[in-house]
mmCIF file of C-alpha atoms in Angstrom:
data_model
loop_
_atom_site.group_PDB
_atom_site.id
_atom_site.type_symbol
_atom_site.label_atom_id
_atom_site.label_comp_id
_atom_site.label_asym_id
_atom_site.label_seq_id
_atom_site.Cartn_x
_atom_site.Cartn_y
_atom_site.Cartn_z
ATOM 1 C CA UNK A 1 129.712 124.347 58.294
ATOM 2 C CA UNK A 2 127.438 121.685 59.491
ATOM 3 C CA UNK A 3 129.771 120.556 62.110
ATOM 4 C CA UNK A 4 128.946 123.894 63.825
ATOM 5 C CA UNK A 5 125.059 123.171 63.753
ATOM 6 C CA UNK A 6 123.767 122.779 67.324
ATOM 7 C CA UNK A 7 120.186 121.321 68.534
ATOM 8 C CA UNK A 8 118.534 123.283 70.443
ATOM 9 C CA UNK A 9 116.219 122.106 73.551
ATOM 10 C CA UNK A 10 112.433 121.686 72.552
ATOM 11 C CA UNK A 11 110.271 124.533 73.953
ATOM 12 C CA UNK A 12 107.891 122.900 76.361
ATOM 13 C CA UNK A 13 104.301 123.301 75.362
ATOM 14 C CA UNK A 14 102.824 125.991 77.322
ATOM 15 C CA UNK A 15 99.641 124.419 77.794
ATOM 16 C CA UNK A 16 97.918 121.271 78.131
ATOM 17 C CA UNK A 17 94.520 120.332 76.213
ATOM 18 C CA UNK A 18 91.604 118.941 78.482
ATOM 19 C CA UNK A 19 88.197 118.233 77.676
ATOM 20 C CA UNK A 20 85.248 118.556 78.990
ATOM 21 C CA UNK A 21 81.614 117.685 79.213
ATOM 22 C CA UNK A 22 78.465 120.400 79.441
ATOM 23 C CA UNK A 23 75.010 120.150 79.965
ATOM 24 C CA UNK A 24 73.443 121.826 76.644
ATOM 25 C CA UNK A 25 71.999 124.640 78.744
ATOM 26 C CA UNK A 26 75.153 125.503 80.170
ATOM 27 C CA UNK A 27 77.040 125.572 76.811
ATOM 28 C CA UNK A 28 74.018 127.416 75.704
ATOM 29 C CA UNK A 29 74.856 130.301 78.286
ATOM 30 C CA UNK A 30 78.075 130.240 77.261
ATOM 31 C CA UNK A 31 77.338 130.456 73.865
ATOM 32 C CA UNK A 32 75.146 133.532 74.798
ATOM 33 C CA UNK A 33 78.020 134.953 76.639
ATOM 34 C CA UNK A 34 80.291 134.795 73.127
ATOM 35 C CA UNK A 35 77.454 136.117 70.958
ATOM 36 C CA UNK A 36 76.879 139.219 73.534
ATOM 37 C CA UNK A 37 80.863 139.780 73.047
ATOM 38 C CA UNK A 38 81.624 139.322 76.914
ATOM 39 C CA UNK A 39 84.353 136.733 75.457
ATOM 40 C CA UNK A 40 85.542 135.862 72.332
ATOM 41 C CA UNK A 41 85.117 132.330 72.306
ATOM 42 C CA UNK A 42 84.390 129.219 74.367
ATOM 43 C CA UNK A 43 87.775 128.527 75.563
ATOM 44 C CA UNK A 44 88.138 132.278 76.581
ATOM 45 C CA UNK A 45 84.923 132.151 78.738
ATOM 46 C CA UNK A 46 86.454 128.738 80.410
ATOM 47 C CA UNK A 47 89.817 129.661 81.111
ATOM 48 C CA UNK A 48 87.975 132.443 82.380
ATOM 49 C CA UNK A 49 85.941 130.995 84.530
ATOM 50 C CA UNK A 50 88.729 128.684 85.664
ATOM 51 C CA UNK A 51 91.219 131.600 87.000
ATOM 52 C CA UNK A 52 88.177 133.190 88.783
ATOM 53 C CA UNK A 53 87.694 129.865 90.473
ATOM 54 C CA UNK A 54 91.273 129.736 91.392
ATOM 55 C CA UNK A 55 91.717 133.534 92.798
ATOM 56 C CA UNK A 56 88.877 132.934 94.865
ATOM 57 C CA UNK A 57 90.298 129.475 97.061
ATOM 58 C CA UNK A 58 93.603 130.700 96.564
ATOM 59 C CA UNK A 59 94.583 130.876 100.155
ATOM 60 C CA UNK A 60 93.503 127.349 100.664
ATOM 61 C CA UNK A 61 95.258 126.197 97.272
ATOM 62 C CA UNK A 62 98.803 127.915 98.713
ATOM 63 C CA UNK A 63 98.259 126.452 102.302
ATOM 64 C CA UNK A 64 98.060 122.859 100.186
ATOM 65 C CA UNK A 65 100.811 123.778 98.188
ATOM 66 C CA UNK A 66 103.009 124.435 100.797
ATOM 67 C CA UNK A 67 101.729 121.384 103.292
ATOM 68 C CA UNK A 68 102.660 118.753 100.347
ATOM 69 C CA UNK A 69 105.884 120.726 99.103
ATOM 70 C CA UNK A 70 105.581 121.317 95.676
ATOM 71 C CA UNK A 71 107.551 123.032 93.276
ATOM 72 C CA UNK A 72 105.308 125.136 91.303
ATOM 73 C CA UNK A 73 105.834 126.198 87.573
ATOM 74 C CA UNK A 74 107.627 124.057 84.905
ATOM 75 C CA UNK A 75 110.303 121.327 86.174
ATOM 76 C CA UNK A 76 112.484 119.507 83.708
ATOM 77 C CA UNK A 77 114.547 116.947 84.953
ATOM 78 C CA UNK A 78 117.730 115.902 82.027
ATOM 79 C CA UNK A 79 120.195 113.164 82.218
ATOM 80 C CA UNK A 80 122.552 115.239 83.873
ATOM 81 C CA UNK A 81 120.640 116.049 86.712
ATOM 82 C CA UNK A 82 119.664 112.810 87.036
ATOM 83 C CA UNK A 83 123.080 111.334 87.380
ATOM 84 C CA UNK A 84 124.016 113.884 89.813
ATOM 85 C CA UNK A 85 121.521 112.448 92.186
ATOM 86 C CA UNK A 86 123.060 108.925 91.399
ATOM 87 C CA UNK A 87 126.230 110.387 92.132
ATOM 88 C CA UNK A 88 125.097 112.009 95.187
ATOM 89 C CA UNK A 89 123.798 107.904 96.031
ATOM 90 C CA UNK A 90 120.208 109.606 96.876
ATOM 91 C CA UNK A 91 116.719 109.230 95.320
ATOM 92 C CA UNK A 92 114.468 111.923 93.648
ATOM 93 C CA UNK A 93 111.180 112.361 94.909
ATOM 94 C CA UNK A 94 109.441 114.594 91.915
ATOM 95 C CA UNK A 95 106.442 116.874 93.585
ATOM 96 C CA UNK A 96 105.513 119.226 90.806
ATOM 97 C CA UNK A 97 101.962 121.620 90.388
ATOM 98 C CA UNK A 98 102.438 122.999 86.982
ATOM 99 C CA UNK A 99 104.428 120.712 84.322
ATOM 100 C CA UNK A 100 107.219 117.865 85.062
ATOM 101 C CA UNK A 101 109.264 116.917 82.179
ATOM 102 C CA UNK A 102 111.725 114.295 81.940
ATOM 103 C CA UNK A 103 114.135 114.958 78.653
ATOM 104 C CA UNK A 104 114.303 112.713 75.940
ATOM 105 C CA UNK A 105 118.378 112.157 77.112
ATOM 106 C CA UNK A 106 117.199 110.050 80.295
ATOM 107 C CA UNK A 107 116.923 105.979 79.723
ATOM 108 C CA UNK A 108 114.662 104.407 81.481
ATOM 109 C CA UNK A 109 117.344 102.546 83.821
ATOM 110 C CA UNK A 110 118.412 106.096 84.714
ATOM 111 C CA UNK A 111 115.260 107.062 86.016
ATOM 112 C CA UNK A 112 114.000 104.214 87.771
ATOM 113 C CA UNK A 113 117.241 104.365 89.667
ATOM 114 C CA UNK A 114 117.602 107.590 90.487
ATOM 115 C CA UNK A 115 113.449 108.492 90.887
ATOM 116 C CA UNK A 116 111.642 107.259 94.068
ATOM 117 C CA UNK A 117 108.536 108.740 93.410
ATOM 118 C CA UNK A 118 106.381 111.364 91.376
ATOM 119 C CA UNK A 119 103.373 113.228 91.890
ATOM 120 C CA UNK A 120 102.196 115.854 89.160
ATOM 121 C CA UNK A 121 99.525 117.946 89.447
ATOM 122 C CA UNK A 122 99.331 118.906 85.860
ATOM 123 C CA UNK A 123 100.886 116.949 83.237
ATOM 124 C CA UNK A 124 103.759 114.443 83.457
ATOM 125 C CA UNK A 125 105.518 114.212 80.343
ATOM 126 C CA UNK A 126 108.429 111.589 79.477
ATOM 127 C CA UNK A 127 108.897 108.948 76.722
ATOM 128 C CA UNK A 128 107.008 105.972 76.861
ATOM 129 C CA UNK A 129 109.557 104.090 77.912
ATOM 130 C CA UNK A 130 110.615 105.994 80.687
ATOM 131 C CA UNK A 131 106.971 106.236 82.202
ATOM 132 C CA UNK A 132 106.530 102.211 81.730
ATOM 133 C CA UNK A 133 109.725 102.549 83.962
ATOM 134 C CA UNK A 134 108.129 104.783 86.620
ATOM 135 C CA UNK A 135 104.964 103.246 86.346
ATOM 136 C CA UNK A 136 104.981 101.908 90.016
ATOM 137 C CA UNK A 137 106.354 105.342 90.969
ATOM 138 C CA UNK A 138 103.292 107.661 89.571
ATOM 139 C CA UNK A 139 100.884 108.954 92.093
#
């Protein structure tokens, strides 16, 4: 019965922590903002504030997106894909906004040979080894 057992793929986190630094009058206002019920915590008022900022310049932010030709969303690149673009004898040039993910399957020969160059605005994530491998390659 356990021969029939298969792994499943790890669900990608769907968000990535940041921190930040605030003036105590500002986190005061925010504060005041929770208390008064206009959000129900901290993180609600930033994320918040954060999508308000990015509705309002989001012409400009899709006139960037599209000038530096970026996928947008989550990108996971596996070992299969990867040796596909060996096959293929061409190089992978990894331009992500959102999350790029290289699976735990790809060695870090594999993607130093088959990735040219990656720029991720967002989060990167891949072993350790396999970012030491890219390291010249990370904008």
């Amino acid at each position: 019965m356990a021969n029939n057992v298969q792994e499943l793929r790890p669900k990608p986190p769907e968000n990535e922590k940041i921190t930040i630094n605030l003036g105590y009058v500002d986190l005061g206002h925010v504060d005041l903002m929770v208390q008064e019920g206009f959000y129900s915590n901290r993180t609600d008022f930033i994320r918040t504030a954060i999508r308000n900022q990015l509705e309002r310049h989001a012409d400009v932010v899709k006139q960037s997106r599209a000038r530096k030709s970026l996928d947008l969303g989550l990108r996971n690149y596996g070992r299969e894909d990867l040796e596909a673009v060996q096959r293929a004898g061409k190089m992978l040039h990894i331009n992500v906004l959102g999350l790029a993910s290289i699976s735990q399957d790809v060695t870090p020969e594999l993607a130093r040979s088959t990735i040219a160059s990656v720029s991720v605005l967002g989060a990167f994530h891949a072993s350790p080894a396999v970012k030491a491998a890219l390291a010249d390659k990370i904008r």
